[in-house]
PDB file of C-alpha atoms in Angstrom:
ATOM      1  CA  MET A   1      11.410  26.612 131.361  1.00 56.00           C
ATOM      2  CA  PRO A   2      13.833  26.914 128.430  1.00 67.00           C
ATOM      3  CA  TYR A   3      15.810  24.001 127.004  1.00 72.00           C
ATOM      4  CA  ASP A   4      18.816  23.390 129.253  1.00 85.00           C
ATOM      5  CA  LYS A   5      21.589  21.928 127.104  1.00 89.00           C
ATOM      6  CA  GLU A   6      23.866  21.339 130.106  1.00 91.00           C
ATOM      7  CA  ARG A   7      21.219  19.377 131.990  1.00 91.00           C
ATOM      8  CA  VAL A   8      20.455  17.226 128.951  1.00 93.00           C
ATOM      9  CA  ALA A   9      24.189  16.599 128.485  1.00 95.00           C
ATOM     10  CA  ARG A  10      24.475  15.357 132.079  1.00 94.00           C
ATOM     11  CA  ARG A  11      21.369  13.205 131.726  1.00 95.00           C
ATOM     12  CA  LEU A  12      22.563  11.664 128.461  1.00 97.00           C
ATOM     13  CA  LYS A  13      25.871  10.647 129.994  1.00 97.00           C
ATOM     14  CA  SER A  14      24.198   9.355 133.149  1.00 96.00           C
ATOM     15  CA  LEU A  15      21.664   7.276 131.216  1.00 96.00           C
ATOM     16  CA  ARG A  16      24.414   5.878 128.980  1.00 97.00           C
ATOM     17  CA  VAL A  17      26.642   4.930 131.919  1.00 98.00           C
ATOM     18  CA  ASP A  18      23.680   3.404 133.779  1.00 96.00           C
ATOM     19  CA  ALA A  19      22.980   1.305 130.672  1.00 97.00           C
ATOM     20  CA  GLY A  20      26.563   0.019 130.813  1.00 98.00           C
ATOM     21  CA  MET A  21      27.467   1.584 127.481  1.00 98.00           C
ATOM     22  CA  GLU A  22      30.507   3.394 126.192  1.00 98.00           C
ATOM     23  CA  GLN A  23      29.892   6.242 123.751  1.00 98.00           C
ATOM     24  CA  ALA A  24      30.870   3.926 120.878  1.00 99.00           C
ATOM     25  CA  ASP A  25      28.308   1.346 122.031  1.00 98.00           C
ATOM     26  CA  LEU A  26      25.576   3.968 122.063  1.00 99.00           C
ATOM     27  CA  ALA A  27      26.630   5.224 118.647  1.00 98.00           C
ATOM     28  CA  GLU A  28      26.370   1.727 117.203  1.00 98.00           C
ATOM     29  CA  ALA A  29      23.051   0.948 118.913  1.00 98.00           C
ATOM     30  CA  SER A  30      21.426   4.253 117.975  1.00 98.00           C
ATOM     31  CA  GLY A  31      22.903   4.990 114.569  1.00 98.00           C
ATOM     32  CA  VAL A  32      23.962   8.400 115.889  1.00 98.00           C
ATOM     33  CA  GLY A  33      27.531   9.421 115.139  1.00 98.00           C
ATOM     34  CA  LEU A  34      30.116   9.036 117.878  1.00 98.00           C
ATOM     35  CA  GLY A  35      31.142  12.682 117.449  1.00 97.00           C
ATOM     36  CA  THR A  36      27.535  13.797 117.858  1.00 97.00           C
ATOM     37  CA  ILE A  37      27.208  11.857 121.103  1.00 98.00           C
ATOM     38  CA  ALA A  38      30.536  13.160 122.424  1.00 98.00           C
ATOM     39  CA  SER A  39      29.575  16.735 121.537  1.00 97.00           C
ATOM     40  CA  ALA A  40      26.164  16.398 123.173  1.00 96.00           C
ATOM     41  CA  GLU A  41      27.635  14.920 126.367  1.00 96.00           C
ATOM     42  CA  THR A  42      30.220  17.683 126.680  1.00 96.00           C
ATOM     43  CA  CYS A  43      27.663  20.368 125.888  1.00 92.00           C
ATOM     44  CA  ARG A  44      29.478  21.564 122.758  1.00 93.00           C
ATOM     45  CA  THR A  45      26.264  21.141 120.793  1.00 90.00           C
ATOM     46  CA  GLY A  46      22.634  20.383 121.427  1.00 86.00           C
ATOM     47  CA  MET A  47      20.714  17.734 119.543  1.00 90.00           C
ATOM     48  CA  ASN A  48      17.719  17.704 117.289  1.00 93.00           C
ATOM     49  CA  LEU A  49      14.550  15.777 118.033  1.00 93.00           C
ATOM     50  CA  ASP A  50      15.363  12.914 115.643  1.00 97.00           C
ATOM     51  CA  THR A  51      18.711  12.371 117.376  1.00 97.00           C
ATOM     52  CA  ALA A  52      17.090  12.505 120.809  1.00 96.00           C
ATOM     53  CA  PHE A  53      14.534   9.867 119.795  1.00 97.00           C
ATOM     54  CA  ASP A  54      17.251   7.610 118.356  1.00 98.00           C
ATOM     55  CA  LEU A  55      19.259   7.884 121.570  1.00 98.00           C
ATOM     56  CA  THR A  56      16.313   7.234 123.872  1.00 97.00           C
ATOM     57  CA  GLU A  57      15.334   4.170 121.862  1.00 98.00           C
ATOM     58  CA  ALA A  58      18.859   2.761 122.153  1.00 98.00           C
ATOM     59  CA  LEU A  59      19.024   3.605 125.868  1.00 98.00           C
ATOM     60  CA  GLY A  60      15.601   2.157 126.631  1.00 96.00           C
ATOM     61  CA  CYS A  61      14.318   5.365 128.155  1.00 95.00           C
ATOM     62  CA  THR A  62      11.765   8.004 127.255  1.00 94.00           C
ATOM     63  CA  LEU A  63      12.344  11.440 125.824  1.00 92.00           C
ATOM     64  CA  GLU A  64      10.967  12.841 129.072  1.00 91.00           C
ATOM     65  CA  GLN A  65      13.658  10.999 131.029  1.00 92.00           C
ATOM     66  CA  LEU A  66      16.352  12.463 128.793  1.00 92.00           C
ATOM     67  CA  VAL A  67      15.156  16.055 129.066  1.00 88.00           C
ATOM     68  CA  CYS A  68      13.594  15.765 132.522  1.00 76.00           C
ATOM     69  CA  ARG A  69      13.600  19.043 134.383  1.00 58.00           C
ATOM     70  CA  ASP A  70      13.952  17.207 137.698  1.00 57.00           C
ATOM     71  CA  GLU A  71      17.281  15.382 137.426  1.00 50.00           C
ATOM     72  CA  GLY A  72      16.429  13.048 140.262  1.00 52.00           C
ATOM     73  CA  ARG A  73      13.246  11.840 138.593  1.00 47.00           C
ATOM     74  CA  VAL A  74      13.926   8.767 136.495  1.00 48.00           C
ATOM     75  CA  ALA A  75      11.417   5.936 136.158  1.00 45.00           C
TER      76      ALA A  75
END
């Protein structure tokens, strides 16, 4: 299955909201730029692997949870 940027965008926002974070909070916690997070969540851009790892670390989730093909499957 190919990389689904829209699905990852939805998952990123969902994980962030579930963590009780605003985009600015996630930017500060992860070291990822606020614009990068906003662009990823609105599907304007994808993200590289380094960014994905930084975000998952700040969100307390795994890379698999972020890019999970089954949106309902979160540990």
